[in-house]
mmCIF file of C-alpha atoms and ligand atoms in Angstrom:
data_model
loop_
_atom_site.group_PDB
_atom_site.id
_atom_site.type_symbol
_atom_site.label_atom_id
_atom_site.label_comp_id
_atom_site.label_asym_id
_atom_site.label_seq_id
_atom_site.Cartn_x
_atom_site.Cartn_y
_atom_site.Cartn_z
ATOM 1 C CA MET T 191 -9.506 20.121 -2.900
ATOM 2 C CA SER T 192 -11.099 17.781 -5.454
ATOM 3 C CA GLU T 193 -14.741 17.725 -6.516
ATOM 4 C CA THR T 194 -15.249 14.898 -4.048
ATOM 5 C CA GLY T 195 -14.157 17.161 -1.178
ATOM 6 C CA ILE T 196 -10.891 15.352 -0.463
ATOM 7 C CA TYR T 197 -7.615 17.226 0.035
ATOM 8 C CA GLU T 198 -4.690 16.380 -2.182
ATOM 9 C CA PRO T 199 -2.581 13.744 -0.442
ATOM 10 C CA PHE T 200 1.110 14.620 -0.043
ATOM 11 C CA TYR T 201 3.069 12.369 -2.381
ATOM 12 C CA LYS T 202 6.535 12.836 -3.901
ATOM 13 C CA VAL T 203 6.686 11.293 -7.332
ATOM 14 C CA ILE T 204 9.762 9.052 -7.445
ATOM 15 C CA GLY T 205 9.913 7.920 -11.075
ATOM 16 C CA LYS T 206 7.433 7.169 -13.834
ATOM 17 C CA GLU T 207 4.764 5.702 -11.554
ATOM 18 C CA LEU T 208 2.157 8.389 -12.155
ATOM 19 C CA GLU T 209 2.580 8.157 -15.914
ATOM 20 C CA VAL T 210 2.178 4.372 -15.793
ATOM 21 C CA PHE T 211 -0.870 4.706 -13.573
ATOM 22 C CA GLU T 212 -2.514 7.210 -15.910
ATOM 23 C CA HIS T 213 -2.169 4.886 -18.870
ATOM 24 C CA ALA T 214 -3.233 1.861 -16.891
ATOM 25 C CA TYR T 215 -6.287 3.823 -15.800
ATOM 26 C CA LEU T 216 -7.045 5.049 -19.294
ATOM 27 C CA ASN T 217 -7.088 1.456 -20.486
ATOM 28 C CA LYS T 218 -8.423 0.009 -17.239
ATOM 29 C CA LEU T 219 -5.589 -2.474 -16.959
ATOM 30 C CA PRO T 220 -5.285 -4.098 -13.519
ATOM 31 C CA LEU T 221 -2.251 -2.714 -11.702
ATOM 32 C CA LEU T 222 -0.034 -4.398 -9.123
ATOM 33 C CA LEU T 223 2.094 -2.282 -6.773
ATOM 34 C CA LYS T 224 5.067 -4.319 -5.558
ATOM 35 C CA GLY T 225 7.429 -3.309 -2.810
ATOM 36 C CA PRO T 226 8.384 -3.564 0.833
ATOM 37 C CA THR T 227 6.225 -2.233 3.619
ATOM 38 C CA GLY T 228 6.333 1.535 4.151
ATOM 39 C CA SER T 229 7.629 2.314 0.672
ATOM 40 C CA GLY T 230 4.728 4.537 -0.369
ATOM 41 C CA LYS T 231 2.382 2.130 -2.191
ATOM 42 C CA SER T 232 -0.762 3.118 -0.313
ATOM 43 C CA ARG T 233 0.078 6.802 -0.378
ATOM 44 C CA PHE T 234 0.711 6.585 -4.098
ATOM 45 C CA ILE T 235 -2.652 5.058 -4.902
ATOM 46 C CA GLU T 236 -4.413 7.702 -2.799
ATOM 47 C CA TYR T 237 -2.563 10.372 -4.740
ATOM 48 C CA ALA T 238 -3.054 8.801 -8.160
ATOM 49 C CA THR T 239 -6.773 8.349 -7.462
ATOM 50 C CA TYR T 240 -7.039 11.954 -6.382
ATOM 51 C CA LYS T 241 -5.241 13.103 -9.526
ATOM 52 C CA SER T 242 -7.666 11.158 -11.721
ATOM 53 C CA ASN T 243 -10.620 12.619 -9.875
ATOM 54 C CA GLN T 244 -11.707 9.162 -8.932
ATOM 55 C CA LYS T 245 -13.032 7.464 -5.826
ATOM 56 C CA LEU T 246 -10.998 4.851 -4.008
ATOM 57 C CA ILE T 247 -12.122 1.890 -1.940
ATOM 58 C CA THR T 248 -9.321 0.202 -0.002
ATOM 59 C CA VAL T 249 -9.552 -3.326 1.339
ATOM 60 C CA SER T 250 -6.733 -4.349 3.684
ATOM 61 C CA CYS T 251 -6.445 -8.061 3.027
ATOM 62 C CA HIS T 252 -5.562 -10.499 5.800
ATOM 63 C CA GLU T 253 -5.647 -14.272 6.237
ATOM 64 C CA GLU T 254 -9.410 -14.334 6.741
ATOM 65 C CA THR T 255 -10.337 -12.084 3.816
ATOM 66 C CA SER T 256 -12.560 -14.145 1.525
ATOM 67 C CA SER T 257 -14.477 -13.596 -1.684
ATOM 68 C CA THR T 258 -17.609 -13.138 0.434
ATOM 69 C CA ASP T 259 -15.991 -10.156 2.142
ATOM 70 C CA LEU T 260 -15.345 -8.647 -1.274
ATOM 71 C CA ILE T 261 -18.535 -9.559 -3.114
ATOM 72 C CA GLY T 262 -21.177 -9.421 -0.405
ATOM 73 C CA ARG T 263 -23.396 -11.505 1.822
ATOM 74 C CA TYR T 264 -26.961 -12.032 3.015
ATOM 75 C CA LEU T 265 -27.672 -10.377 6.338
ATOM 76 C CA ILE T 266 -30.575 -11.212 8.581
ATOM 77 C CA LYS T 267 -32.675 -8.169 9.404
ATOM 78 C CA GLY T 268 -35.655 -9.018 11.566
ATOM 79 C CA ALA T 269 -37.587 -11.708 9.719
ATOM 80 C CA GLU T 270 -35.946 -10.975 6.395
ATOM 81 C CA THR T 271 -32.658 -11.694 4.755
ATOM 82 C CA VAL T 272 -31.238 -8.819 2.773
ATOM 83 C CA TRP T 273 -28.351 -8.842 0.387
ATOM 84 C CA GLN T 274 -25.520 -6.468 1.164
ATOM 85 C CA ASP T 275 -22.948 -5.607 -1.500
ATOM 86 C CA GLY T 276 -19.305 -5.975 -0.530
ATOM 87 C CA PRO T 277 -16.660 -3.377 -1.462
ATOM 88 C CA LEU T 278 -15.744 -5.053 -4.755
ATOM 89 C CA THR T 279 -19.365 -5.175 -5.925
ATOM 90 C CA LYS T 280 -19.804 -1.549 -4.944
ATOM 91 C CA ALA T 281 -16.678 -0.553 -6.875
ATOM 92 C CA VAL T 282 -17.749 -2.575 -9.931
ATOM 93 C CA LYS T 283 -21.231 -1.018 -9.895
ATOM 94 C CA GLU T 284 -20.296 2.580 -9.167
ATOM 95 C CA GLY T 285 -17.053 2.689 -11.145
ATOM 96 C CA TYR T 286 -14.515 3.193 -8.351
ATOM 97 C CA ILE T 287 -10.913 2.207 -8.079
ATOM 98 C CA ILE T 288 -10.565 -0.695 -5.662
ATOM 99 C CA TYR T 289 -7.245 -1.222 -3.906
ATOM 100 C CA LEU T 290 -6.674 -4.717 -2.554
ATOM 101 C CA ASP T 291 -3.835 -4.047 -0.155
ATOM 102 C CA GLU T 292 -1.564 -7.070 0.502
ATOM 103 C CA ILE T 293 -3.545 -9.274 -1.868
ATOM 104 C CA ALA T 294 -1.325 -12.328 -1.288
ATOM 105 C CA GLU T 295 -2.436 -12.426 2.348
ATOM 106 C CA ALA T 296 -6.079 -13.087 1.464
ATOM 107 C CA ARG T 297 -7.717 -16.469 0.953
ATOM 108 C CA PRO T 298 -7.167 -17.942 -2.513
ATOM 109 C CA ASP T 299 -10.877 -17.750 -3.372
ATOM 110 C CA ILE T 300 -10.555 -13.989 -3.874
ATOM 111 C CA LEU T 301 -8.240 -14.675 -6.789
ATOM 112 C CA VAL T 302 -11.010 -16.718 -8.366
ATOM 113 C CA ALA T 303 -13.443 -13.877 -7.692
ATOM 114 C CA ILE T 304 -11.319 -11.264 -9.462
ATOM 115 C CA HIS T 305 -10.365 -13.543 -12.346
ATOM 116 C CA SER T 306 -13.088 -12.481 -14.776
ATOM 117 C CA LEU T 307 -12.588 -8.843 -13.797
ATOM 118 C CA THR T 308 -8.939 -8.872 -14.768
ATOM 119 C CA ASP T 309 -9.398 -9.760 -18.425
ATOM 120 C CA HIS T 310 -11.383 -8.413 -21.369
ATOM 121 C CA ARG T 311 -14.651 -9.656 -19.854
ATOM 122 C CA ARG T 312 -14.605 -7.237 -16.918
ATOM 123 C CA ILE T 313 -17.383 -9.219 -15.298
ATOM 124 C CA LEU T 314 -18.014 -10.006 -11.658
ATOM 125 C CA PHE T 315 -19.749 -13.313 -11.000
ATOM 126 C CA MET T 316 -21.835 -13.090 -7.876
ATOM 127 C CA ASP T 317 -22.325 -16.795 -7.254
ATOM 128 C CA LYS T 318 -24.385 -16.362 -4.081
ATOM 129 C CA ILE T 319 -27.161 -14.524 -5.929
ATOM 130 C CA GLY T 320 -26.548 -16.124 -9.309
ATOM 131 C CA GLU T 321 -25.918 -12.859 -11.123
ATOM 132 C CA SER T 322 -23.079 -11.464 -13.130
ATOM 133 C CA LEU T 323 -22.270 -7.810 -13.272
ATOM 134 C CA LYS T 324 -20.550 -5.963 -16.089
ATOM 135 C CA ALA T 325 -18.048 -3.524 -14.612
ATOM 136 C CA HIS T 326 -18.718 0.211 -14.852
ATOM 137 C CA PRO T 327 -16.368 1.781 -17.452
ATOM 138 C CA ASP T 328 -14.504 3.671 -14.700
ATOM 139 C CA PHE T 329 -13.881 0.596 -12.540
ATOM 140 C CA MET T 330 -10.240 -0.299 -12.025
ATOM 141 C CA LEU T 331 -8.528 -2.955 -9.948
ATOM 142 C CA VAL T 332 -5.287 -2.181 -8.118
ATOM 143 C CA ALA T 333 -3.521 -4.541 -5.729
ATOM 144 C CA SER T 334 -0.382 -4.444 -3.620
ATOM 145 C CA PHE T 335 2.056 -7.159 -2.845
ATOM 146 C CA ASN T 336 5.174 -7.409 -0.707
ATOM 147 C CA PRO T 337 7.573 -9.641 -2.676
ATOM 148 C CA GLY T 338 8.794 -12.734 -0.864
ATOM 149 C CA TYR T 339 12.325 -11.747 0.010
ATOM 150 C CA GLN T 340 11.831 -13.595 3.301
ATOM 151 C CA LYS T 341 10.816 -17.143 4.023
ATOM 152 C CA GLY T 342 7.263 -17.347 5.243
ATOM 153 C CA PHE T 343 6.002 -14.515 3.090
ATOM 154 C CA LYS T 344 3.123 -15.476 0.918
ATOM 155 C CA GLU T 345 3.800 -15.629 -2.782
ATOM 156 C CA LEU T 346 1.503 -14.691 -5.603
ATOM 157 C CA LYS T 347 1.016 -17.357 -8.273
ATOM 158 C CA PRO T 348 2.612 -16.513 -11.641
ATOM 159 C CA SER T 349 -0.750 -16.999 -13.351
ATOM 160 C CA THR T 350 -2.263 -14.343 -11.062
ATOM 161 C CA ARG T 351 0.652 -11.958 -11.479
ATOM 162 C CA GLN T 352 0.315 -12.159 -15.242
ATOM 163 C CA ARG T 353 -3.122 -10.592 -14.984
ATOM 164 C CA PHE T 354 -1.627 -7.307 -13.796
ATOM 165 C CA ILE T 355 0.807 -4.777 -15.072
ATOM 166 C CA ALA T 356 3.227 -4.080 -12.244
ATOM 167 C CA LEU T 357 5.124 -1.186 -10.709
ATOM 168 C CA THR T 358 7.979 -1.633 -8.243
ATOM 169 C CA PHE T 359 8.291 0.638 -5.221
ATOM 170 C CA ASN T 360 11.413 1.042 -3.208
ATOM 171 C CA TYR T 361 12.896 3.457 -0.728
ATOM 172 C CA PRO T 362 13.663 6.646 -2.652
ATOM 173 C CA GLU T 363 17.120 8.152 -3.085
ATOM 174 C CA PRO T 364 18.302 10.236 -0.089
ATOM 175 C CA LYS T 365 17.434 13.673 -1.454
ATOM 176 C CA LEU T 366 13.856 12.686 -2.269
ATOM 177 C CA GLU T 367 13.420 10.761 0.954
ATOM 178 C CA ALA T 368 14.581 13.819 2.926
ATOM 179 C CA GLU T 369 11.940 15.892 1.105
ATOM 180 C CA ILE T 370 9.332 13.309 2.092
ATOM 181 C CA LEU T 371 10.389 13.516 5.754
ATOM 182 C CA ILE T 372 10.240 17.306 5.669
ATOM 183 C CA GLY T 373 6.908 17.271 3.822
ATOM 184 C CA GLU T 374 5.396 14.867 6.333
ATOM 185 C CA SER T 375 6.771 16.339 9.560
ATOM 186 C CA SER T 376 8.242 19.822 8.858
ATOM 187 C CA VAL T 377 11.379 18.619 10.613
ATOM 188 C CA ASP T 378 14.653 20.572 10.011
ATOM 189 C CA LYS T 379 16.654 19.652 6.955
ATOM 190 C CA GLU T 380 19.656 18.670 9.096
ATOM 191 C CA ILE T 381 17.610 16.234 11.145
ATOM 192 C CA ALA T 382 15.997 14.835 8.006
ATOM 193 C CA LYS T 383 19.442 14.192 6.530
ATOM 194 C CA LYS T 384 20.588 12.411 9.691
ATOM 195 C CA LEU T 385 17.494 10.221 9.753
ATOM 196 C CA ILE T 386 18.088 9.298 6.129
ATOM 197 C CA ALA T 387 21.692 8.425 6.996
ATOM 198 C CA ILE T 388 20.384 6.131 9.746
ATOM 199 C CA GLY T 389 17.935 4.556 7.321
ATOM 200 C CA THR T 390 20.595 3.978 4.687
ATOM 201 C CA LYS T 391 22.963 2.402 7.226
ATOM 202 C CA ILE T 392 20.311 0.034 8.566
ATOM 203 C CA ARG T 393 19.225 -0.937 5.044
ATOM 204 C CA ASN T 394 22.791 -1.980 4.319
ATOM 205 C CA LEU T 395 23.146 -4.059 7.483
ATOM 206 C CA THR T 396 21.971 -7.292 5.901
ATOM 207 C CA GLU T 397 24.046 -9.336 8.379
ATOM 208 C CA LEU T 398 21.631 -8.468 11.203
ATOM 209 C CA GLY T 399 19.001 -10.651 9.558
ATOM 210 C CA LEU T 400 16.139 -8.225 10.185
ATOM 211 C CA THR T 401 12.828 -9.409 8.730
ATOM 212 C CA GLU T 402 12.045 -5.898 7.580
ATOM 213 C CA THR T 403 14.289 -2.908 7.317
ATOM 214 C CA ALA T 404 14.019 0.807 8.141
ATOM 215 C CA SER T 405 11.203 1.959 5.879
ATOM 216 C CA THR T 406 10.326 5.493 4.872
ATOM 217 C CA ARG T 407 7.383 5.132 7.248
ATOM 218 C CA LEU T 408 9.660 4.538 10.269
ATOM 219 C CA LEU T 409 11.876 7.482 9.361
ATOM 220 C CA VAL T 410 8.788 9.690 8.985
ATOM 221 C CA ASP T 411 7.583 8.582 12.425
ATOM 222 C CA ALA T 412 10.962 9.439 13.985
ATOM 223 C CA ALA T 413 10.871 12.852 12.284
ATOM 224 C CA ILE T 414 7.362 13.506 13.613
ATOM 225 C CA LEU T 415 8.413 12.647 17.179
ATOM 226 C CA ILE T 416 11.485 14.860 16.983
ATOM 227 C CA LYS T 417 9.478 17.735 15.532
ATOM 228 C CA SER T 418 6.993 17.291 18.344
ATOM 229 C CA GLY T 419 9.771 17.727 20.915
ATOM 230 C CA LEU T 420 10.686 14.207 21.992
ATOM 231 C CA PRO T 421 14.455 13.909 22.623
ATOM 232 C CA LYS T 422 16.145 12.760 19.429
ATOM 233 C CA ARG T 423 17.655 9.575 20.849
ATOM 234 C CA LEU T 424 14.376 8.484 22.347
ATOM 235 C CA ALA T 425 12.611 9.279 19.086
ATOM 236 C CA THR T 426 14.938 7.108 16.974
ATOM 237 C CA GLU T 427 14.850 4.333 19.560
ATOM 238 C CA THR T 428 11.076 4.155 19.707
ATOM 239 C CA ALA T 429 10.281 4.908 16.059
ATOM 240 C CA ILE T 430 13.104 3.027 14.354
ATOM 241 C CA VAL T 431 14.872 0.503 16.611
ATOM 242 C CA GLU T 432 12.026 -1.006 18.632
ATOM 243 C CA PRO T 433 9.665 -1.621 15.692
ATOM 244 C CA LEU T 434 12.445 -3.458 13.847
ATOM 245 C CA THR T 435 13.623 -5.964 16.445
ATOM 246 C CA ASP T 436 12.860 -7.739 19.720
ATOM 247 C CA ASP T 437 16.380 -9.073 20.066
ATOM 248 C CA PRO T 438 18.152 -7.127 22.863
ATOM 249 C CA GLU T 439 21.594 -7.423 21.275
ATOM 250 C CA ILE T 440 20.491 -6.264 17.850
ATOM 251 C CA ALA T 441 18.498 -3.455 19.471
ATOM 252 C CA GLU T 442 21.631 -2.288 21.326
ATOM 253 C CA ALA T 443 23.629 -2.313 18.090
ATOM 254 C CA LEU T 444 20.927 -0.340 16.271
ATOM 255 C CA LYS T 445 20.599 2.147 19.143
ATOM 256 C CA ASP T 446 24.359 2.757 19.077
ATOM 257 C CA LEU T 447 24.199 3.334 15.351
ATOM 258 C CA CYS T 448 21.310 5.818 15.723
ATOM 259 C CA ASN T 449 22.945 7.664 18.610
ATOM 260 C CA LEU T 450 26.156 8.013 16.689
ATOM 261 C CA ILE T 451 24.435 9.616 13.723
ATOM 262 C CA ILE T 452 21.706 11.664 15.374
HETATM 263 N N1 ADP L 138 6.737 9.052 -2.216
HETATM 264 C C1 ADP L 138 6.222 9.414 -1.025
HETATM 265 N N2 ADP L 138 5.668 10.639 -0.848
HETATM 266 C C2 ADP L 138 5.173 11.003 0.345
HETATM 267 N N3 ADP L 138 5.180 10.220 1.447
HETATM 268 C C3 ADP L 138 5.709 9.001 1.340
HETATM 269 C C4 ADP L 138 6.246 8.521 0.109
HETATM 270 N N4 ADP L 138 6.706 7.265 0.307
HETATM 271 C C5 ADP L 138 6.476 6.977 1.589
HETATM 272 N N5 ADP L 138 5.882 8.009 2.231
HETATM 273 C C6 ADP L 138 5.602 8.102 3.667
HETATM 274 O O1 ADP L 138 5.758 6.782 4.177
HETATM 275 C C7 ADP L 138 4.582 6.353 4.834
HETATM 276 C C8 ADP L 138 4.311 4.918 4.495
HETATM 277 O O2 ADP L 138 3.894 4.826 3.156
HETATM 278 P P1 ADP L 138 2.717 3.850 2.711
HETATM 279 O O3 ADP L 138 2.204 4.362 1.427
HETATM 280 O O4 ADP L 138 1.762 3.657 3.809
HETATM 281 O O5 ADP L 138 3.579 2.510 2.492
HETATM 282 P P2 ADP L 138 3.130 1.067 1.981
HETATM 283 O O6 ADP L 138 1.710 1.149 1.563
HETATM 284 O O7 ADP L 138 4.083 0.785 0.857
HETATM 285 O O8 ADP L 138 3.356 0.159 3.144
HETATM 286 C C9 ADP L 138 3.491 7.287 4.371
HETATM 287 O O9 ADP L 138 2.532 7.476 5.393
HETATM 288 C C10 ADP L 138 4.243 8.565 4.090
HETATM 289 O O10 ADP L 138 4.443 9.268 5.299
HETATM 290 MG MG1 MG L 139 0.093 0.077 2.483
#
C-alpha cells in the first residue's frame, strides 16, 4: 500500500513505458497515451501514478466536456454564488497528475484551456474569475487518445499533439497477455492460452470490418466469467463476440471461431 492508502494496481510492464513516464514526470512534460480501447492505457497511468507516489485525477472526456467542466464554475448556494474549482484547477493547485481520458472526444475549448499548461509557462488561465494560476511543481498533464484508424473517429490536431510526448499502447505479445489474463482472473494457464489464441485470430480478421477488435479487456472479461464458472462457450460469446458486433452473420462466424478454439 502507498502512503495515500491505495493498493498497488496490477499492471504488467510491456516495454519502456514506465521509464518514459518517470522521465516525463521528472521534467513535467505533458504525456499522451495513444492506443486502441482496452489496451491498458488507463491501468498504466494508475500504476505509474502509484509508483511515483502521486495522486491521480481522471476525467473521462465526452462530447459535452468543456473547459468549464475542467476549470470550474459558479454555483448558486442560497442567495450567494460560490466558485467551485473543477478537476484541472484542483490538480494545478494541489500538484496532482490529471488524466484526460479520450481527450479528442471533448469540446475544442479544452485544448485552449490546457494550452498554457503544456508549455514552459505552466499557467492556467481562469477566464471566468479573471485569475491565472501557476501550476504546482508536481502537477503533470497526461491524456489518452484512440488514433483514428476508423472513419468517424475524432482526430487530434497536429499542433495539439506536438505539445505532448507520446507513448503507443498495443495488445501485448501472447505470453505477456496470458500473464495479464491470469493476473486479472486467476484463470488456468490453458484457458488463458486459448483465449489469447481467440484474440489473435480475431485481430487478424480484418476482412470482417469490425470497428474495434478483441481487446485485452474483452479477453480478461471472458477469463473472469470462465473462472467464475460460466460455461466456456457462453463466456466467450457474451464477453468477446457480442460486444464486438451486432451483425448476426459476423456474430455466427466469431462464435464458431471461439467454439473451435475454446
Ligand atoms: N499491461 C497490463 N497489465 C495489466 N492489465 C492490463 C494490461 N493491459 C490491459 N490490461 C487489462 O485490460 C483492461 C483494460 O485496460 P484499460 O487500461 O482500461 O484500457 P484502455 O484505457 O486502454 O482502454 C484492464 O482493466 C486490465 O484488466
Ligand atoms: Mg481507458
